[in-house]
Amino acid sequence: MQMLRPKTFSRAGNCMRRGKKMQTVLGLDRIDEFESALRGKRIGLITNYSGVDSVWRTNVDIFTERELQIVKLFTPEHGLYGTGAGRGVEDTVYPEHGIPVTSLFGDKVRPGDGDLTGIDVLVYDIQDVGLRYYTYIYTMTYCMEAAARLHIPFLLLDRPNPLGGRIVSGGTLELKFASFIGDYGLPLRYGLTPGELGYYFIRYRNLDMDYRVIELKNYNRDCYFPDTKAVWNIPSPALPDYDTTVCYAGGCLAGATTLSDGRGTAKPFQIYGAPYIHMGEFYRELKREIQDEGILLRQRAFIPSERKYAGEVCYGVEFAPLRKDLDFIPASLILLRTAARLYPEQFALIDNETGRKHLHYLTGSEQAAGYLEGRICLEELLEEWRVQAKEFEAVTEDIRIYR
């Protein structure tokens, strides 16, 4: 199937110009260029609190000030206001403008045909993080499937992948572990923007649809968030800054074990531990095992205010990434294997609601569990994942917008 990219809106350039970093221009920032495509249309806007332009004006305000007619909003996990992870969100009404809001993370995760009645075009504008287990992309693709089924045009206002487009890592997902936290044969860290991912999904599902991307300017696949010269736009409550997001790439796996991943602290995904950890021993072993000059590590005791071990003293470690292009996945695996090796009576993998290991769904296979249990070595696992990442890069090369 041939996929046509919009020709009316110029392609992205380099994030450098004559040696000077240029601020990345968001899809939403280009409202003057694409407004005509929405004029006179009844708009369904898929967004959340991250839907702001480069000076933090909301997309809803921008659209309504220009008298573009938003008839309904759709929200992903965390809703409009940043509800905690995994908590269902109810339908509501957008304040001031009185626009009805349909939650796609509550009683349902897919829009029904009735939800899209009276909508002429769907617009998607949400900041993502480029990781397979981050659920916003499934809200996006479920809406794309509905748009294709009902022949509704789909306009995506692109945003940067804060983790860049150069690093692709983590194993590709096996279909038996497909869920709302992983699907479509994606690697854990897939290196695409939302706009590029949409092209991949169209081909993966063989969709016939009217899909257009308002592309970024001053951006390429070598741009990490610090290169965009933008203010951090919090994508979800547990990712308050870029360092946390770097460590979330792999650090989220701890949530599938009896280790705390630091949720409920000021440093989620940078702090890890449990009441049963012997802090000095754990720290020394990790210092010996993790040979990466891009990571700073220290002993850290902490008390989570919510979720796992809430109100209890946990003993563990704190990580700080020292490079913007750090791949934290290997370090996160070593973290979990070390805990499994040192504390076999207390460390365990947690089951999900289906009775299967949650880690399998986060990693996309049973291979990571094999490493944690000592059945395969780390290099064997990482080499298998590197091969899969290269295959994915080859498959997606022709749908990349940013070079």
PDB file of N, CA and C in Angstrom, residues 27 45 250 307 333 401:
ATOM      1  N   GLY A  27       4.311  20.608  15.594  1.00  0.00           N
ATOM      2  CA  GLY A  27       3.218  20.601  14.639  1.00  0.00           C
ATOM      3  C   GLY A  27       2.174  21.640  14.982  1.00  0.00           C
ATOM      4  N   LEU A  45     -10.823  16.175  18.795  1.00  0.00           N
ATOM      5  CA  LEU A  45      -9.426  16.398  19.178  1.00  0.00           C
ATOM      6  C   LEU A  45      -9.009  15.381  20.238  1.00  0.00           C
ATOM      7  N   GLY A 250      13.435   1.180  30.431  1.00  0.00           N
ATOM      8  CA  GLY A 250      14.011   0.017  31.084  1.00  0.00           C
ATOM      9  C   GLY A 250      13.653  -0.010  32.555  1.00  0.00           C
ATOM     10  N   ARG A 307       1.684   3.638  46.326  1.00  0.00           N
ATOM     11  CA  ARG A 307       1.961   2.420  45.591  1.00  0.00           C
ATOM     12  C   ARG A 307       2.803   1.452  46.429  1.00  0.00           C
ATOM     13  N   LEU A 333      18.297  -4.065  33.526  1.00  0.00           N
ATOM     14  CA  LEU A 333      18.311  -5.527  33.598  1.00  0.00           C
ATOM     15  C   LEU A 333      19.309  -6.015  34.651  1.00  0.00           C
ATOM     16  N   ILE A 401      10.224  10.191   8.630  1.00  0.00           N
ATOM     17  CA  ILE A 401      10.093  11.574   8.168  1.00  0.00           C
ATOM     18  C   ILE A 401      11.388  12.326   8.408  1.00  0.00           C
TER      19      ILE A 401
END
